[in-house]
């Protein structure tokens, strides 16, 4: 067991991180000489808000690379709906069966984060949204959380282990302010020592009234924005607090100083305050988002359509029209006019042939929003 109770890459890659019933049944199938050629599909019957964002493909392809399988999947950042297959794997069952646990873990978690990020970014109406929630998850998966949030459309992330290419942003913690004799001392020290490119987002609710601290921060002449992280036990009418702060800033000649809101922010908060808040720091609503409840099921055995109860048999394709609507059809049936197939080659005979770059995935989401 590792020091921090995490599974290393090699254990995952060899199928050692799996549910025990896969390992036991693999042993039985081997002893019985059974290893049918199958096609499996990854689907879900429910998505928060009715539409999900597909994410986690990069880890999944890395897991399946080198196995004698073919994989077709939606590109990362694609929208998907209930019952649509987001991935298809064809090969002999024993060659990949034990990887189901890790594969679904990759897709369920990352897609849940990306879906939540996209919903919140969409709700923000053009306001900036930042992922501030990696502390709500095990630190070992911080890069995955931030990557999925970035693909989902956030404007930046807070964790220093975010994959290269993602803007890392932050404000200042209450502990930092408390290490100084006064908030003013903390703000001016930050401005004095931070590089010019670091935004001056001054935390303004450590000890005093939000309005008073925000005015003092603005009067330093350095503040890009004032950050409110008021505890819920002290908030009362948060709308009234925000309106008061905005009024006083404008009245005293600080109309260029924005308001940055954080602290338990939800999608509903974003909708409620987006007309007055410049940017949102969102934590658990993104990092702790409900996972997408994907399942992996056989739909074809030795070329014969076959599925368990509750699942649709046969290999399928999802077709997307120019207006974004989708249609599911058997893979042998031509798609609608002007529609494009969404499940495209990702792995052929164990070799990755698809693109897992973050840029294209994020662009798909931003186009949806």
mmCIF file of C-alpha atoms in Angstrom:
data_model
loop_
_atom_site.group_PDB
_atom_site.id
_atom_site.type_symbol
_atom_site.label_atom_id
_atom_site.label_comp_id
_atom_site.label_asym_id
_atom_site.label_seq_id
_atom_site.Cartn_x
_atom_site.Cartn_y
_atom_site.Cartn_z
ATOM 1 C CA UNK A 1 0.000 0.000 0.000
ATOM 2 C CA UNK A 2 1.298 3.437 -0.912
ATOM 3 C CA UNK A 3 1.876 6.156 1.650
ATOM 4 C CA UNK A 4 -1.141 8.158 0.493
ATOM 5 C CA UNK A 5 -3.431 5.209 -0.344
ATOM 6 C CA UNK A 6 -3.291 5.697 -4.090
ATOM 7 C CA UNK A 7 -2.935 3.138 -6.876
ATOM 8 C CA UNK A 8 0.114 3.539 -9.084
ATOM 9 C CA UNK A 9 0.010 3.725 -12.878
ATOM 10 C CA UNK A 10 1.435 0.239 -13.408
ATOM 11 C CA UNK A 11 -1.242 -1.420 -11.291
ATOM 12 C CA UNK A 12 -4.006 0.303 -13.248
ATOM 13 C CA UNK A 13 -2.349 -0.433 -16.601
ATOM 14 C CA UNK A 14 -2.111 -4.169 -15.940
ATOM 15 C CA UNK A 15 -5.711 -4.423 -14.753
ATOM 16 C CA UNK A 16 -4.799 -4.809 -11.097
ATOM 17 C CA UNK A 17 -7.299 -2.160 -9.983
ATOM 18 C CA UNK A 18 -10.539 -3.965 -10.702
ATOM 19 C CA UNK A 19 -13.584 -5.455 -9.021
ATOM 20 C CA UNK A 20 -12.871 -8.935 -7.760
ATOM 21 C CA UNK A 21 -15.659 -10.550 -9.731
ATOM 22 C CA UNK A 22 -13.928 -9.628 -12.991
ATOM 23 C CA UNK A 23 -10.726 -11.356 -11.894
ATOM 24 C CA UNK A 24 -12.534 -14.467 -10.661
ATOM 25 C CA UNK A 25 -14.719 -14.821 -13.733
ATOM 26 C CA UNK A 26 -11.746 -14.244 -16.024
ATOM 27 C CA UNK A 27 -10.099 -17.239 -14.351
ATOM 28 C CA UNK A 28 -13.197 -19.385 -14.867
ATOM 29 C CA UNK A 29 -13.545 -18.362 -18.509
ATOM 30 C CA UNK A 30 -9.901 -19.197 -19.114
ATOM 31 C CA UNK A 31 -10.248 -22.653 -17.551
ATOM 32 C CA UNK A 32 -13.405 -23.267 -19.580
ATOM 33 C CA UNK A 33 -11.673 -22.181 -22.771
ATOM 34 C CA UNK A 34 -14.165 -19.388 -23.445
ATOM 35 C CA UNK A 35 -13.098 -16.071 -24.939
ATOM 36 C CA UNK A 36 -15.824 -14.885 -27.329
ATOM 37 C CA UNK A 37 -15.413 -11.972 -29.682
ATOM 38 C CA UNK A 38 -17.743 -9.265 -28.400
ATOM 39 C CA UNK A 39 -18.729 -5.676 -28.961
ATOM 40 C CA UNK A 40 -19.495 -3.590 -25.886
ATOM 41 C CA UNK A 41 -20.927 -0.105 -25.594
ATOM 42 C CA UNK A 42 -20.712 2.515 -22.859
ATOM 43 C CA UNK A 43 -24.021 4.261 -22.159
ATOM 44 C CA UNK A 44 -25.999 5.963 -19.407
ATOM 45 C CA UNK A 45 -29.717 6.257 -18.800
ATOM 46 C CA UNK A 46 -29.573 9.592 -16.994
ATOM 47 C CA UNK A 47 -27.640 12.854 -17.241
ATOM 48 C CA UNK A 48 -27.938 15.914 -14.940
ATOM 49 C CA UNK A 49 -29.858 18.515 -16.905
ATOM 50 C CA UNK A 50 -30.456 16.058 -19.746
ATOM 51 C CA UNK A 51 -27.177 16.696 -21.586
ATOM 52 C CA UNK A 52 -23.678 15.594 -20.648
ATOM 53 C CA UNK A 53 -20.148 16.463 -21.761
ATOM 54 C CA UNK A 54 -17.990 13.455 -22.634
ATOM 55 C CA UNK A 55 -14.591 13.512 -20.921
ATOM 56 C CA UNK A 56 -11.917 11.085 -19.737
ATOM 57 C CA UNK A 57 -11.148 9.630 -23.155
ATOM 58 C CA UNK A 58 -7.414 10.347 -22.835
ATOM 59 C CA UNK A 59 -7.004 8.095 -19.791
ATOM 60 C CA UNK A 60 -9.216 5.434 -21.325
ATOM 61 C CA UNK A 61 -7.203 5.216 -24.522
ATOM 62 C CA UNK A 62 -3.970 5.069 -22.530
ATOM 63 C CA UNK A 63 -5.474 2.153 -20.597
ATOM 64 C CA UNK A 64 -6.471 0.230 -23.731
ATOM 65 C CA UNK A 65 -3.377 1.016 -25.772
ATOM 66 C CA UNK A 66 -1.512 -2.152 -26.683
ATOM 67 C CA UNK A 67 -4.514 -4.453 -26.192
ATOM 68 C CA UNK A 68 -5.867 -6.340 -29.225
ATOM 69 C CA UNK A 69 -9.020 -4.229 -29.459
ATOM 70 C CA UNK A 70 -10.664 -1.643 -31.672
ATOM 71 C CA UNK A 71 -12.236 1.395 -30.029
ATOM 72 C CA UNK A 72 -14.648 3.935 -31.474
ATOM 73 C CA UNK A 73 -15.814 6.847 -29.334
ATOM 74 C CA UNK A 74 -17.164 10.339 -29.361
ATOM 75 C CA UNK A 75 -14.365 12.923 -29.252
ATOM 76 C CA UNK A 76 -13.847 14.525 -25.861
ATOM 77 C CA UNK A 77 -15.971 17.607 -25.341
ATOM 78 C CA UNK A 78 -18.880 16.124 -27.308
ATOM 79 C CA UNK A 79 -22.410 16.504 -25.997
ATOM 80 C CA UNK A 80 -24.252 13.265 -25.296
ATOM 81 C CA UNK A 81 -27.746 12.320 -24.173
ATOM 82 C CA UNK A 82 -29.262 9.344 -22.315
ATOM 83 C CA UNK A 83 -28.977 5.953 -24.018
ATOM 84 C CA UNK A 84 -26.447 7.172 -26.568
ATOM 85 C CA UNK A 85 -23.311 5.032 -26.751
ATOM 86 C CA UNK A 86 -20.305 7.272 -26.121
ATOM 87 C CA UNK A 87 -17.811 4.467 -26.707
ATOM 88 C CA UNK A 88 -17.652 1.093 -28.446
ATOM 89 C CA UNK A 89 -15.003 -1.592 -27.926
ATOM 90 C CA UNK A 90 -14.624 -4.691 -30.106
ATOM 91 C CA UNK A 91 -12.358 -7.596 -29.241
ATOM 92 C CA UNK A 92 -12.176 -10.862 -27.348
ATOM 93 C CA UNK A 93 -13.738 -10.442 -23.946
ATOM 94 C CA UNK A 94 -10.914 -11.784 -21.793
ATOM 95 C CA UNK A 95 -8.455 -9.412 -23.456
ATOM 96 C CA UNK A 96 -10.124 -6.345 -21.925
ATOM 97 C CA UNK A 97 -12.868 -7.425 -19.501
ATOM 98 C CA UNK A 98 -10.927 -6.812 -16.304
ATOM 99 C CA UNK A 99 -10.292 -3.181 -17.328
ATOM 100 C CA UNK A 100 -13.982 -2.260 -17.059
ATOM 101 C CA UNK A 101 -13.639 -0.924 -13.506
ATOM 102 C CA UNK A 102 -10.851 1.522 -14.304
ATOM 103 C CA UNK A 103 -12.312 2.453 -17.701
ATOM 104 C CA UNK A 104 -15.681 3.415 -16.237
ATOM 105 C CA UNK A 105 -13.975 5.248 -13.394
ATOM 106 C CA UNK A 106 -12.076 7.391 -15.873
ATOM 107 C CA UNK A 107 -15.170 8.234 -17.907
ATOM 108 C CA UNK A 108 -17.757 8.573 -15.127
ATOM 109 C CA UNK A 109 -15.722 10.950 -12.979
ATOM 110 C CA UNK A 110 -14.216 13.185 -15.661
ATOM 111 C CA UNK A 111 -17.512 13.453 -17.565
ATOM 112 C CA UNK A 112 -19.308 14.431 -14.350
ATOM 113 C CA UNK A 113 -16.828 17.248 -13.700
ATOM 114 C CA UNK A 114 -16.883 18.481 -17.304
ATOM 115 C CA UNK A 115 -20.688 18.381 -17.395
ATOM 116 C CA UNK A 116 -20.980 20.457 -14.214
ATOM 117 C CA UNK A 117 -18.359 22.926 -15.416
ATOM 118 C CA UNK A 118 -20.201 23.399 -18.704
ATOM 119 C CA UNK A 119 -23.546 23.949 -16.978
ATOM 120 C CA UNK A 120 -22.073 26.561 -14.633
ATOM 121 C CA UNK A 121 -20.114 28.301 -17.379
ATOM 122 C CA UNK A 122 -23.285 28.407 -19.454
ATOM 123 C CA UNK A 123 -25.209 29.860 -16.520
ATOM 124 C CA UNK A 124 -22.589 32.600 -16.046
ATOM 125 C CA UNK A 125 -23.736 34.477 -19.131
ATOM 126 C CA UNK A 126 -20.255 35.542 -20.210
ATOM 127 C CA UNK A 127 -18.889 36.115 -16.709
ATOM 128 C CA UNK A 128 -15.654 34.359 -15.829
ATOM 129 C CA UNK A 129 -15.762 31.076 -13.928
ATOM 130 C CA UNK A 130 -12.772 29.501 -12.197
ATOM 131 C CA UNK A 131 -12.338 25.988 -10.812
ATOM 132 C CA UNK A 132 -11.435 26.366 -7.131
ATOM 133 C CA UNK A 133 -12.456 22.921 -5.908
ATOM 134 C CA UNK A 134 -9.462 20.591 -6.130
ATOM 135 C CA UNK A 135 -9.198 20.661 -2.326
ATOM 136 C CA UNK A 136 -12.558 18.887 -2.228
ATOM 137 C CA UNK A 137 -11.031 15.794 -3.834
ATOM 138 C CA UNK A 138 -8.038 13.553 -3.189
ATOM 139 C CA UNK A 139 -4.916 15.475 -4.277
ATOM 140 C CA UNK A 140 -3.773 12.568 -6.438
ATOM 141 C CA UNK A 141 -6.537 13.338 -8.931
ATOM 142 C CA UNK A 142 -6.183 17.132 -8.956
ATOM 143 C CA UNK A 143 -4.786 17.176 -12.525
ATOM 144 C CA UNK A 144 -7.776 15.168 -13.752
ATOM 145 C CA UNK A 145 -10.249 17.480 -11.993
ATOM 146 C CA UNK A 146 -8.669 20.595 -13.450
ATOM 147 C CA UNK A 147 -8.354 19.097 -16.933
ATOM 148 C CA UNK A 148 -12.022 18.088 -16.990
ATOM 149 C CA UNK A 149 -13.110 21.487 -15.659
ATOM 150 C CA UNK A 150 -11.034 23.244 -18.328
ATOM 151 C CA UNK A 151 -12.549 21.111 -21.073
ATOM 152 C CA UNK A 152 -15.946 21.929 -19.548
ATOM 153 C CA UNK A 153 -15.330 25.619 -20.210
ATOM 154 C CA UNK A 154 -13.957 27.257 -17.045
ATOM 155 C CA UNK A 155 -11.655 30.214 -17.604
ATOM 156 C CA UNK A 156 -8.887 28.992 -15.303
ATOM 157 C CA UNK A 157 -8.109 26.652 -12.413
ATOM 158 C CA UNK A 158 -6.428 26.998 -9.040
ATOM 159 C CA UNK A 159 -4.319 23.866 -8.625
ATOM 160 C CA UNK A 160 -0.610 24.073 -9.392
ATOM 161 C CA UNK A 161 -0.577 20.533 -10.830
ATOM 162 C CA UNK A 162 -3.011 21.382 -13.629
ATOM 163 C CA UNK A 163 -1.877 20.054 -17.026
ATOM 164 C CA UNK A 164 0.313 22.430 -19.065
ATOM 165 C CA UNK A 165 -1.623 24.983 -21.061
ATOM 166 C CA UNK A 166 -4.341 25.626 -18.481
ATOM 167 C CA UNK A 167 -4.226 29.075 -16.816
ATOM 168 C CA UNK A 168 -3.591 28.749 -13.075
ATOM 169 C CA UNK A 169 -5.271 31.535 -11.108
ATOM 170 C CA UNK A 170 -6.025 32.397 -7.505
ATOM 171 C CA UNK A 171 -6.785 35.103 -4.990
ATOM 172 C CA UNK A 172 -5.515 35.013 -1.398
ATOM 173 C CA UNK A 173 -6.583 32.911 1.605
ATOM 174 C CA UNK A 174 -7.935 34.308 4.860
ATOM 175 C CA UNK A 175 -4.885 32.824 6.622
ATOM 176 C CA UNK A 176 -2.625 35.071 4.534
ATOM 177 C CA UNK A 177 -4.557 38.169 5.558
ATOM 178 C CA UNK A 178 -4.472 37.079 9.202
ATOM 179 C CA UNK A 179 -0.678 36.778 9.081
ATOM 180 C CA UNK A 180 -0.525 40.576 8.742
ATOM 181 C CA UNK A 181 -1.377 43.355 11.152
ATOM 182 C CA UNK A 182 -4.279 44.473 8.968
ATOM 183 C CA UNK A 183 -5.955 43.634 5.680
ATOM 184 C CA UNK A 184 -4.426 46.797 4.183
ATOM 185 C CA UNK A 185 -0.955 45.552 5.026
ATOM 186 C CA UNK A 186 -1.743 42.187 3.431
ATOM 187 C CA UNK A 187 -3.069 43.759 0.231
ATOM 188 C CA UNK A 188 -0.164 46.145 -0.236
ATOM 189 C CA UNK A 189 2.388 43.399 0.474
ATOM 190 C CA UNK A 190 0.758 41.197 -2.157
ATOM 191 C CA UNK A 191 0.851 44.006 -4.674
ATOM 192 C CA UNK A 192 4.471 44.791 -3.832
ATOM 193 C CA UNK A 193 5.814 41.275 -4.285
ATOM 194 C CA UNK A 194 3.647 39.617 -6.956
ATOM 195 C CA UNK A 195 4.602 39.931 -10.659
ATOM 196 C CA UNK A 196 2.574 42.455 -12.682
ATOM 197 C CA UNK A 197 0.712 39.712 -14.547
ATOM 198 C CA UNK A 198 -0.890 38.330 -11.369
ATOM 199 C CA UNK A 199 -4.366 39.849 -10.848
ATOM 200 C CA UNK A 200 -4.803 41.753 -7.588
ATOM 201 C CA UNK A 201 -7.920 40.033 -6.254
ATOM 202 C CA UNK A 202 -8.158 41.431 -2.743
ATOM 203 C CA UNK A 203 -9.957 39.337 -0.115
ATOM 204 C CA UNK A 204 -12.325 41.678 1.717
ATOM 205 C CA UNK A 205 -14.301 39.910 4.439
ATOM 206 C CA UNK A 206 -11.752 38.565 6.926
ATOM 207 C CA UNK A 207 -12.596 40.781 9.913
ATOM 208 C CA UNK A 208 -14.828 43.669 8.912
ATOM 209 C CA UNK A 209 -17.907 44.654 6.984
ATOM 210 C CA UNK A 210 -17.699 43.764 3.303
ATOM 211 C CA UNK A 211 -18.461 47.287 2.129
ATOM 212 C CA UNK A 212 -15.829 48.878 4.346
ATOM 213 C CA UNK A 213 -13.082 46.401 3.474
ATOM 214 C CA UNK A 214 -13.883 46.569 -0.244
ATOM 215 C CA UNK A 215 -13.550 50.359 -0.233
ATOM 216 C CA UNK A 216 -10.252 50.159 1.649
ATOM 217 C CA UNK A 217 -8.943 47.601 -0.846
ATOM 218 C CA UNK A 218 -10.004 49.710 -3.809
ATOM 219 C CA UNK A 219 -8.349 52.773 -2.279
ATOM 220 C CA UNK A 220 -4.960 51.041 -2.353
ATOM 221 C CA UNK A 221 -5.114 51.700 -6.092
ATOM 222 C CA UNK A 222 -3.959 48.178 -6.856
ATOM 223 C CA UNK A 223 -7.137 46.095 -6.753
ATOM 224 C CA UNK A 224 -8.235 44.352 -9.950
ATOM 225 C CA UNK A 225 -11.255 43.082 -8.046
ATOM 226 C CA UNK A 226 -12.469 42.586 -4.506
ATOM 227 C CA UNK A 227 -13.161 39.032 -3.458
ATOM 228 C CA UNK A 228 -16.080 38.170 -1.210
ATOM 229 C CA UNK A 229 -15.990 34.770 0.453
ATOM 230 C CA UNK A 230 -18.464 35.555 3.215
ATOM 231 C CA UNK A 231 -19.357 32.493 5.347
ATOM 232 C CA UNK A 232 -22.945 31.382 4.830
ATOM 233 C CA UNK A 233 -23.595 31.860 8.559
ATOM 234 C CA UNK A 234 -22.902 35.590 8.043
ATOM 235 C CA UNK A 235 -24.403 36.177 4.634
ATOM 236 C CA UNK A 236 -28.037 36.949 5.241
ATOM 237 C CA UNK A 237 -29.147 38.518 1.966
ATOM 238 C CA UNK A 238 -26.114 38.033 -0.272
ATOM 239 C CA UNK A 239 -27.779 39.921 -3.087
ATOM 240 C CA UNK A 240 -28.130 42.973 -0.873
ATOM 241 C CA UNK A 241 -24.478 42.741 0.197
ATOM 242 C CA UNK A 242 -23.312 42.589 -3.422
ATOM 243 C CA UNK A 243 -25.514 45.489 -4.486
ATOM 244 C CA UNK A 244 -24.259 47.597 -1.589
ATOM 245 C CA UNK A 245 -20.614 46.845 -2.383
ATOM 246 C CA UNK A 246 -21.117 47.625 -6.065
ATOM 247 C CA UNK A 247 -22.893 50.899 -5.272
ATOM 248 C CA UNK A 248 -20.182 52.108 -2.904
ATOM 249 C CA UNK A 249 -17.366 51.154 -5.262
ATOM 250 C CA UNK A 250 -19.027 53.046 -8.120
ATOM 251 C CA UNK A 251 -19.929 56.025 -5.957
ATOM 252 C CA UNK A 252 -16.353 56.419 -4.761
ATOM 253 C CA UNK A 253 -14.844 56.285 -8.238
ATOM 254 C CA UNK A 254 -13.879 52.617 -8.351
ATOM 255 C CA UNK A 255 -16.121 51.448 -11.170
ATOM 256 C CA UNK A 256 -13.183 49.594 -12.722
ATOM 257 C CA UNK A 257 -12.820 47.326 -9.664
ATOM 258 C CA UNK A 258 -14.710 44.094 -10.168
ATOM 259 C CA UNK A 259 -16.392 41.765 -7.674
ATOM 260 C CA UNK A 260 -15.103 38.200 -7.376
ATOM 261 C CA UNK A 261 -17.478 35.865 -5.508
ATOM 262 C CA UNK A 262 -16.522 32.509 -4.013
ATOM 263 C CA UNK A 263 -17.463 30.254 -1.111
ATOM 264 C CA UNK A 264 -19.893 27.396 -1.773
ATOM 265 C CA UNK A 265 -21.029 28.852 -5.092
ATOM 266 C CA UNK A 266 -23.684 26.821 -6.911
ATOM 267 C CA UNK A 267 -25.192 27.009 -10.368
ATOM 268 C CA UNK A 268 -28.185 28.764 -8.809
ATOM 269 C CA UNK A 269 -25.890 31.377 -7.239
ATOM 270 C CA UNK A 270 -24.261 32.034 -10.589
ATOM 271 C CA UNK A 271 -27.644 32.610 -12.202
ATOM 272 C CA UNK A 272 -28.738 34.863 -9.345
ATOM 273 C CA UNK A 273 -25.648 37.098 -9.189
ATOM 274 C CA UNK A 274 -24.179 37.106 -12.682
ATOM 275 C CA UNK A 275 -25.553 40.568 -13.422
ATOM 276 C CA UNK A 276 -23.470 42.135 -10.647
ATOM 277 C CA UNK A 277 -20.499 39.780 -10.130
ATOM 278 C CA UNK A 278 -17.476 39.945 -12.434
ATOM 279 C CA UNK A 279 -16.168 36.430 -11.810
ATOM 280 C CA UNK A 280 -16.960 33.332 -9.781
ATOM 281 C CA UNK A 281 -14.644 30.932 -7.957
ATOM 282 C CA UNK A 282 -16.528 27.624 -7.914
ATOM 283 C CA UNK A 283 -15.410 24.751 -5.696
ATOM 284 C CA UNK A 284 -17.453 21.687 -4.842
ATOM 285 C CA UNK A 285 -20.169 22.357 -7.412
ATOM 286 C CA UNK A 286 -17.589 21.403 -10.055
ATOM 287 C CA UNK A 287 -15.036 19.216 -8.262
ATOM 288 C CA UNK A 288 -17.692 17.278 -6.317
ATOM 289 C CA UNK A 289 -20.097 17.044 -9.237
ATOM 290 C CA UNK A 290 -22.208 13.883 -9.468
ATOM 291 C CA UNK A 291 -20.523 11.295 -11.650
ATOM 292 C CA UNK A 292 -22.153 10.241 -14.894
ATOM 293 C CA UNK A 293 -23.484 6.753 -14.222
ATOM 294 C CA UNK A 294 -22.041 5.051 -17.284
ATOM 295 C CA UNK A 295 -22.220 1.293 -17.693
ATOM 296 C CA UNK A 296 -20.422 -1.018 -20.114
ATOM 297 C CA UNK A 297 -22.525 -3.757 -21.693
ATOM 298 C CA UNK A 298 -22.178 -6.405 -24.357
ATOM 299 C CA UNK A 299 -24.368 -5.663 -27.387
ATOM 300 C CA UNK A 300 -22.958 -8.253 -29.785
ATOM 301 C CA UNK A 301 -21.371 -11.719 -29.385
ATOM 302 C CA UNK A 302 -19.611 -13.430 -32.289
ATOM 303 C CA UNK A 303 -21.412 -11.142 -34.732
ATOM 304 C CA UNK A 304 -24.873 -11.753 -33.238
ATOM 305 C CA UNK A 305 -26.874 -8.916 -31.684
ATOM 306 C CA UNK A 306 -27.281 -9.753 -28.009
ATOM 307 C CA UNK A 307 -27.876 -7.680 -24.861
ATOM 308 C CA UNK A 308 -29.003 -8.201 -21.282
ATOM 309 C CA UNK A 309 -32.432 -7.064 -20.120
ATOM 310 C CA UNK A 310 -32.881 -3.298 -20.205
ATOM 311 C CA UNK A 311 -30.232 -2.720 -22.881
ATOM 312 C CA UNK A 312 -30.539 -2.276 -26.628
ATOM 313 C CA UNK A 313 -28.808 -5.022 -28.595
ATOM 314 C CA UNK A 314 -26.672 -4.529 -31.683
ATOM 315 C CA UNK A 315 -23.856 -2.167 -32.571
ATOM 316 C CA UNK A 316 -25.045 1.419 -32.910
ATOM 317 C CA UNK A 317 -23.958 4.790 -34.238
ATOM 318 C CA UNK A 318 -24.966 8.248 -33.015
ATOM 319 C CA UNK A 319 -25.563 10.805 -35.742
ATOM 320 C CA UNK A 320 -25.396 14.547 -35.127
ATOM 321 C CA UNK A 321 -27.199 17.032 -37.344
ATOM 322 C CA UNK A 322 -25.995 20.586 -37.975
ATOM 323 C CA UNK A 323 -28.548 21.865 -35.433
ATOM 324 C CA UNK A 324 -26.995 19.661 -32.743
ATOM 325 C CA UNK A 325 -29.808 17.123 -32.526
ATOM 326 C CA UNK A 326 -28.885 13.442 -32.327
ATOM 327 C CA UNK A 327 -30.240 10.190 -33.719
ATOM 328 C CA UNK A 328 -29.248 6.645 -32.679
ATOM 329 C CA UNK A 329 -29.308 4.038 -35.454
ATOM 330 C CA UNK A 330 -27.933 0.532 -36.016
ATOM 331 C CA UNK A 331 -24.410 0.870 -37.372
ATOM 332 C CA UNK A 332 -25.518 -0.782 -40.623
ATOM 333 C CA UNK A 333 -28.174 1.870 -41.321
ATOM 334 C CA UNK A 334 -27.122 5.061 -43.162
ATOM 335 C CA UNK A 335 -27.428 8.240 -41.155
ATOM 336 C CA UNK A 336 -29.777 11.147 -41.831
ATOM 337 C CA UNK A 337 -28.900 13.612 -44.563
ATOM 338 C CA UNK A 338 -26.230 16.142 -43.512
ATOM 339 C CA UNK A 339 -25.652 14.303 -40.217
ATOM 340 C CA UNK A 340 -22.155 13.258 -39.098
ATOM 341 C CA UNK A 341 -21.234 10.092 -37.189
ATOM 342 C CA UNK A 342 -20.132 10.840 -33.621
ATOM 343 C CA UNK A 343 -18.399 7.569 -32.762
ATOM 344 C CA UNK A 344 -15.136 7.725 -34.675
ATOM 345 C CA UNK A 345 -12.017 5.512 -34.643
ATOM 346 C CA UNK A 346 -9.829 5.988 -31.567
ATOM 347 C CA UNK A 347 -7.885 2.698 -31.361
ATOM 348 C CA UNK A 348 -7.180 0.162 -34.069
ATOM 349 C CA UNK A 349 -5.533 -3.150 -33.115
ATOM 350 C CA UNK A 350 -4.179 -1.580 -29.950
ATOM 351 C CA UNK A 351 -2.750 1.548 -31.603
ATOM 352 C CA UNK A 352 -4.191 4.953 -30.699
ATOM 353 C CA UNK A 353 -5.374 6.743 -33.835
ATOM 354 C CA UNK A 354 -7.628 9.389 -32.264
ATOM 355 C CA UNK A 355 -6.872 12.878 -30.987
ATOM 356 C CA UNK A 356 -7.050 13.479 -27.219
ATOM 357 C CA UNK A 357 -5.866 17.086 -27.160
ATOM 358 C CA UNK A 358 -7.554 19.427 -24.672
ATOM 359 C CA UNK A 359 -7.794 22.306 -27.111
ATOM 360 C CA UNK A 360 -10.175 20.675 -29.561
ATOM 361 C CA UNK A 361 -12.237 19.196 -26.726
ATOM 362 C CA UNK A 362 -12.630 22.567 -25.018
ATOM 363 C CA UNK A 363 -13.507 24.231 -28.309
ATOM 364 C CA UNK A 364 -16.384 21.787 -28.791
ATOM 365 C CA UNK A 365 -17.829 22.715 -25.412
ATOM 366 C CA UNK A 366 -17.435 26.448 -25.928
ATOM 367 C CA UNK A 367 -19.198 26.112 -29.291
ATOM 368 C CA UNK A 368 -22.097 24.390 -27.517
ATOM 369 C CA UNK A 369 -22.278 27.147 -24.935
#
